[in-house]
């Protein structure tokens, strides 16, 4: 039996259904767990998909039941809903990734889901897509490690600020900082080391935290209790644009360039930054395919939810706006055209024109344009000044030019 955990509110469940479908359809029915783990004693193979949520309507529950029935014909599975309340997380700060809901914290409290008979579970963010047989992960022996994790590709210079004994303290993260979008959890060790309690205790003291549950888990699970997994198992899609590896800067991705290049050629689980339901196009993989198409290909195959998803696809234009704005910012930054950058931030009158020019953007260039366009959108909504946007753009353009093609060898 394989236990997988997701967190999703009512609106996000349709995206979770695509991930669940991708897991089922990529399970090779001609193989048993013993093909991955020769000493495994699992006989009755079945997936248990646990959805953590704050509310699921009767209509959505019926859809999930129908989804379960349809997928069960392909491979044995069961979908189980667990309802929690934000009130249960009153000690956790409302900031950063948990700025509106406490849902990101729900994954921390696993004791209310599993009894002592369940030894291992896999948590996955709903904005992922599985393109491997997920039993590969379940066959990994965690031994006495608490969790199997994948390093985060972002900067490791972040921190948590908290108060203890009336004194302000800072916890700095290091190169071992991991992404909590995938957690292969040894439940015995997780409980033994009181991770839930440690996370809540630290959360109650925090007055600054950015990545919510991810920061808390990194602060409470020491590196010696982590098993480092291949980057391919939690492949952050922005890495298709560019990534800085540890042999280039130790404060970035904690994998060598050689290790990363192996993963980019054969990613196993995609973790989308630019969500396919908001961006029809973003980055292109090693084979030259738009990675968002993989998600939509699976959405079409997703029982029950596919019609709803495909209907929403017709109205998606965010990728056009972001790529259009991004190309303008790219050119303006390189020409030190501060007036143009200010215009992009303050004025939306030419947005339609920028969107119409997107078709001419080359595939390798499209991803960086999206990232730069998102920076403009953020500056508009948060009233950022042109110099902060300019400096950020220059840094991203420099990194793109330096690192993008190192993974295309």
XYZ file of C-alpha atoms in Angstrom:
409
model
C 0.000 0.000 0.000
C 1.266 3.431 -0.955
C 0.114 6.536 0.916
C 0.359 9.894 -0.847
C -0.646 13.212 0.672
C -1.726 16.449 -1.029
C -3.082 19.745 0.263
C -5.682 21.573 -1.824
C -8.589 23.912 -1.297
C -11.846 23.612 -3.218
C -10.500 25.505 -6.242
C -7.218 23.588 -6.397
C -8.626 20.065 -6.313
C -9.110 19.957 -10.078
C -5.356 20.481 -10.470
C -4.659 17.818 -7.860
C -6.776 15.445 -9.948
C -4.347 15.872 -12.859
C -1.410 14.964 -10.609
C -3.265 11.912 -9.274
C -4.077 10.821 -12.809
C -0.440 11.226 -13.859
C 0.615 8.925 -11.006
C -1.861 6.248 -12.028
C -1.137 6.418 -15.760
C 2.627 6.255 -15.204
C 2.378 3.159 -13.016
C 3.598 0.212 -15.045
C 1.009 -2.522 -14.522
C 3.480 -5.101 -15.814
C 5.761 -4.464 -12.851
C 5.469 -5.192 -9.150
C 7.090 -3.321 -6.282
C 9.693 -6.109 -6.161
C 10.975 -4.898 -9.534
C 12.008 -1.709 -7.725
C 12.721 -3.149 -4.285
C 13.601 -6.858 -4.245
C 13.178 -7.221 -0.480
C 9.787 -5.509 -0.293
C 7.032 -7.563 1.342
C 4.163 -5.539 -0.112
C 1.670 -7.903 -1.734
C -1.508 -5.935 -2.314
C -0.435 -2.859 -4.233
C -2.835 0.029 -3.928
C -2.588 3.823 -3.839
C -4.230 5.803 -1.064
C -4.491 9.450 -2.071
C -5.039 11.673 0.973
C -6.272 15.208 0.273
C -5.899 17.740 3.100
C -8.325 20.629 2.780
C -10.259 23.242 4.698
C -13.476 22.585 2.759
C -14.688 20.271 -0.010
C -18.210 20.690 -1.355
C -20.589 17.784 -1.906
C -20.335 18.351 -5.664
C -16.545 18.094 -5.613
C -16.686 15.058 -3.325
C -18.897 13.342 -5.883
C -16.435 14.226 -8.643
C -13.556 12.794 -6.625
C -15.490 9.593 -6.035
C -16.149 9.276 -9.766
C -12.472 10.010 -10.444
C -11.502 7.275 -8.002
C -13.833 4.798 -9.683
C -12.466 5.608 -13.140
C -8.803 5.390 -12.085
C -9.453 2.269 -10.020
C -10.110 0.429 -13.270
C -6.510 1.163 -14.290
C -4.752 0.588 -10.947
C -6.200 0.048 -7.449
C -6.633 3.356 -5.646
C -8.718 5.224 -3.110
C -9.138 8.961 -2.551
C -9.605 10.060 1.053
C -10.508 13.600 2.143
C -9.285 15.031 5.447
C -10.786 18.311 6.620
C -8.840 20.617 8.925
C -9.540 24.135 10.139
C -7.262 27.146 10.144
C -8.117 27.495 13.825
C -6.038 24.363 14.462
C -3.029 26.374 13.300
C -3.559 29.546 15.296
C 0.057 29.395 16.523
C 1.370 29.512 12.958
C 2.084 32.935 11.391
C -0.022 34.308 8.558
C 2.710 35.552 6.259
C 4.749 34.618 3.210
C 3.414 31.481 1.520
C 0.603 31.349 4.109
C -0.464 34.979 3.683
C -4.164 34.224 3.178
C -4.761 30.640 4.327
C -3.055 28.284 6.748
C -3.399 25.429 4.231
C 0.384 25.208 3.556
C 0.846 24.207 7.201
C -1.616 21.313 7.045
C 1.056 18.900 5.783
C 2.974 19.323 9.049
C 0.341 17.527 11.123
C 0.308 14.009 9.757
C -0.438 12.229 13.027
C -4.178 12.800 12.626
C -4.117 10.957 9.279
C -2.036 7.857 9.883
C -1.994 5.254 12.616
C 1.099 3.302 13.659
C 0.678 0.731 10.877
C 1.683 3.251 8.195
C 5.462 3.617 8.137
C 6.030 5.812 5.108
C 4.155 8.416 3.095
C 4.896 10.754 0.208
C 3.765 14.367 0.242
C 3.450 16.151 -3.122
C 2.443 19.706 -3.980
C -0.569 19.868 -6.264
C 1.275 21.914 -8.903
C 3.343 18.897 -9.855
C 3.174 16.333 -12.639
C 4.454 12.782 -12.312
C 6.213 11.353 -15.381
C 7.741 8.272 -13.749
C 6.526 5.204 -11.888
C 6.117 6.708 -8.415
C 6.953 3.354 -6.837
C 10.590 4.230 -7.509
C 10.348 6.602 -4.542
C 8.510 4.165 -2.302
C 11.249 1.605 -2.901
C 13.873 3.918 -1.363
C 15.021 2.756 2.078
C 15.079 5.788 4.368
C 16.629 3.724 7.183
C 16.826 6.080 10.191
C 16.397 9.280 8.171
C 13.330 11.404 8.879
C 12.712 12.518 5.336
C 13.879 12.182 1.751
C 14.126 15.605 0.108
C 15.279 17.521 -2.957
C 17.332 20.701 -2.746
C 15.675 24.026 -3.536
C 17.140 25.900 -6.554
C 16.728 29.366 -5.007
C 19.140 31.392 -2.922
C 20.001 29.957 0.507
C 20.459 33.371 2.107
C 16.959 33.419 3.600
C 16.194 33.250 7.309
C 13.608 33.004 10.062
C 13.321 35.665 12.740
C 11.846 34.694 16.097
C 11.724 35.686 19.750
C 12.904 33.426 22.549
C 13.107 34.456 26.207
C 12.331 38.044 25.158
C 15.360 38.077 22.863
C 15.237 38.447 19.090
C 17.028 35.626 17.285
C 17.714 34.731 13.663
C 17.984 31.257 12.133
C 19.987 31.331 8.901
C 19.531 28.618 6.291
C 22.487 27.054 4.488
C 23.193 25.178 1.264
C 21.201 22.167 2.506
C 17.889 24.068 2.305
C 15.302 21.791 0.660
C 12.036 22.299 -1.176
C 9.024 20.987 0.757
C 6.988 20.320 -2.400
C 8.127 16.699 -2.194
C 8.651 14.946 1.133
C 9.271 11.209 1.382
C 8.505 10.824 5.076
C 9.599 8.131 7.482
C 6.598 8.440 9.804
C 8.218 6.553 12.660
C 11.194 8.912 12.744
C 8.977 11.937 12.065
C 7.011 11.158 15.219
C 10.046 10.027 17.201
C 11.751 13.384 16.653
C 8.513 15.306 17.381
C 8.704 17.304 14.154
C 5.085 18.474 14.369
C 5.594 19.809 17.880
C 8.939 21.440 17.030
C 7.427 23.177 13.997
C 4.512 24.526 16.026
C 6.770 25.664 18.853
C 9.040 27.573 16.471
C 6.081 28.952 14.521
C 4.593 30.430 17.686
C 7.809 32.420 18.223
C 8.259 33.682 14.645
C 7.742 37.294 13.698
C 9.297 36.917 10.236
C 8.951 33.858 8.010
C 8.765 33.738 4.225
C 8.225 30.175 3.040
C 5.842 29.012 5.781
C 5.981 25.216 6.253
C 9.118 24.913 4.128
C 11.095 27.226 6.412
C 9.826 25.473 9.537
C 10.744 22.012 8.247
C 14.208 23.175 7.217
C 14.741 24.704 10.640
C 13.606 21.622 12.584
C 14.971 18.710 10.510
C 18.749 18.687 10.705
C 20.710 17.820 7.576
C 21.987 14.578 9.145
C 18.359 13.379 9.343
C 17.707 14.069 5.641
C 18.218 11.753 2.688
C 19.118 13.779 -0.374
C 17.197 12.599 -3.451
C 17.967 13.232 -7.122
C 16.845 16.652 -8.329
C 14.815 14.835 -10.995
C 12.212 13.865 -8.367
C 11.287 17.483 -7.666
C 12.391 19.246 -10.809
C 11.518 22.924 -10.376
C 10.590 24.009 -13.880
C 12.365 27.361 -13.634
C 15.561 25.281 -13.840
C 14.774 24.721 -17.530
C 15.479 28.433 -17.939
C 18.659 28.512 -15.875
C 20.046 27.222 -12.615
C 23.200 27.942 -10.623
C 24.776 24.771 -9.208
C 26.845 24.287 -6.068
C 30.135 24.040 -7.952
C 29.342 27.518 -9.312
C 27.903 29.058 -6.118
C 27.443 27.063 -2.909
C 24.451 29.185 -1.873
C 22.331 28.013 -4.794
C 21.259 24.542 -5.984
C 22.975 21.888 -3.861
C 23.845 19.656 -6.824
C 26.835 19.755 -9.143
C 26.385 20.837 -12.749
C 27.002 17.249 -13.837
C 24.325 15.944 -11.433
C 21.870 18.573 -12.630
C 22.536 17.880 -16.306
C 21.621 14.230 -15.740
C 18.328 15.313 -14.142
C 17.368 17.771 -16.879
C 17.689 14.995 -19.457
C 15.351 12.725 -17.499
C 13.121 14.613 -15.033
C 10.747 12.367 -13.113
C 8.403 14.808 -11.347
C 7.893 18.329 -12.672
C 7.207 21.085 -10.131
C 5.593 23.983 -11.965
C 6.419 27.565 -11.030
C 4.475 29.103 -13.885
C 1.263 27.110 -13.466
C -0.036 25.541 -16.692
C -3.564 26.714 -15.873
C -2.251 30.298 -15.968
C 0.541 29.943 -18.548
C -0.009 27.879 -21.698
C 3.650 28.316 -22.499
C 6.724 28.903 -20.350
C 9.937 26.857 -20.546
C 11.168 24.246 -23.005
C 12.755 20.996 -21.881
C 15.917 19.281 -23.080
C 13.951 17.721 -25.950
C 12.624 21.115 -27.061
C 9.022 20.640 -25.909
C 6.977 23.277 -24.094
C 6.756 21.739 -20.605
C 3.257 23.102 -19.983
C 2.015 20.911 -22.816
C 2.891 17.822 -20.749
C 0.457 18.999 -18.090
C -2.316 19.746 -20.573
C -1.789 16.399 -22.271
C -2.480 14.783 -18.884
C -5.395 17.141 -18.152
C -7.119 15.845 -21.290
C -6.732 12.281 -19.948
C -7.983 13.173 -16.459
C -11.424 11.605 -15.926
C -14.337 13.751 -14.680
C -12.367 17.014 -14.448
C -11.067 17.213 -18.030
C -14.023 19.106 -19.518
C -13.888 21.778 -16.827
C -10.141 22.182 -17.285
C -10.281 22.362 -21.074
C -13.051 24.949 -20.907
C -10.856 27.210 -18.770
C -7.923 26.763 -21.153
C -9.613 28.862 -23.836
C -9.347 32.030 -21.728
C -5.694 31.777 -20.670
C -3.578 34.711 -21.844
C -1.273 35.405 -18.905
C 1.723 33.843 -20.683
C 1.251 36.247 -23.575
C 1.220 39.322 -21.360
C 4.184 38.228 -19.243
C 6.318 37.193 -22.212
C 5.438 40.400 -24.053
C 6.293 42.625 -21.099
C 9.404 40.563 -20.413
C 10.833 41.030 -23.896
C 10.335 44.786 -23.617
C 12.067 44.821 -20.227
C 14.922 42.646 -21.547
C 15.667 45.098 -24.346
C 15.163 48.191 -22.194
C 17.469 46.939 -19.423
C 20.319 46.184 -21.822
C 19.976 49.658 -23.385
C 19.758 51.428 -19.971
C 16.399 52.784 -21.134
C 15.028 53.858 -17.744
C 12.159 55.824 -19.262
C 10.916 52.671 -21.010
C 11.166 50.636 -17.795
C 9.218 53.315 -15.927
C 6.601 53.281 -18.679
C 6.266 49.492 -18.484
C 5.629 49.712 -14.733
C 3.270 52.699 -14.758
C 1.378 52.303 -18.002
C -0.692 49.422 -19.392
C -1.846 51.092 -22.619
C 0.556 49.144 -24.846
C 0.031 45.740 -23.221
C -2.119 44.482 -26.079
C 0.576 45.423 -28.581
C 3.244 43.618 -26.560
C 1.066 40.496 -26.438
C 0.686 40.485 -30.219
C 4.475 40.390 -30.653
C 4.951 37.253 -28.561
C 4.762 34.799 -31.470
C 8.164 35.954 -32.702
C 9.935 35.085 -29.409
C 12.246 32.094 -29.832
C 11.636 29.053 -27.623
C 14.916 29.288 -25.677
C 14.181 32.934 -24.975
C 10.519 32.545 -23.977
C 11.145 31.440 -20.376
C 13.346 34.366 -19.376
C 10.809 36.720 -20.962
C 8.081 35.205 -18.772
C 10.207 35.652 -15.639
C 10.963 39.293 -16.501
C 7.303 39.931 -17.323
C 6.282 38.568 -13.932
C 8.718 41.067 -12.393
C 6.882 43.899 -14.178
C 3.485 42.597 -13.033
C 4.777 42.384 -9.459
C 6.176 45.916 -9.665
C 2.803 47.180 -10.881
C 0.822 45.573 -8.077
C 3.349 46.376 -5.325
C 4.321 49.834 -6.590
C 8.021 49.058 -6.951
C 10.339 51.728 -8.325
C 12.073 51.407 -11.682
C 15.583 51.006 -10.264
C 14.670 47.925 -8.220
C 13.121 46.414 -11.354
C 16.135 47.393 -13.454
C 18.651 45.837 -11.069
C 16.582 42.675 -10.733
C 16.263 42.407 -14.516
C 19.989 42.858 -15.071
C 20.770 40.109 -12.569
C 18.326 37.668 -14.184
C 19.531 38.467 -17.717
C 23.157 38.007 -16.652
C 22.399 34.632 -15.024
C 20.354 33.490 -18.019
C 23.129 34.295 -20.482
C 25.768 32.678 -18.285
C 23.996 29.500 -17.170
C 21.159 28.603 -19.566
C 23.212 26.830 -22.212
C 25.388 24.967 -19.685
C 22.525 22.485 -19.386
C 21.999 22.110 -23.130
C 25.276 20.326 -23.802
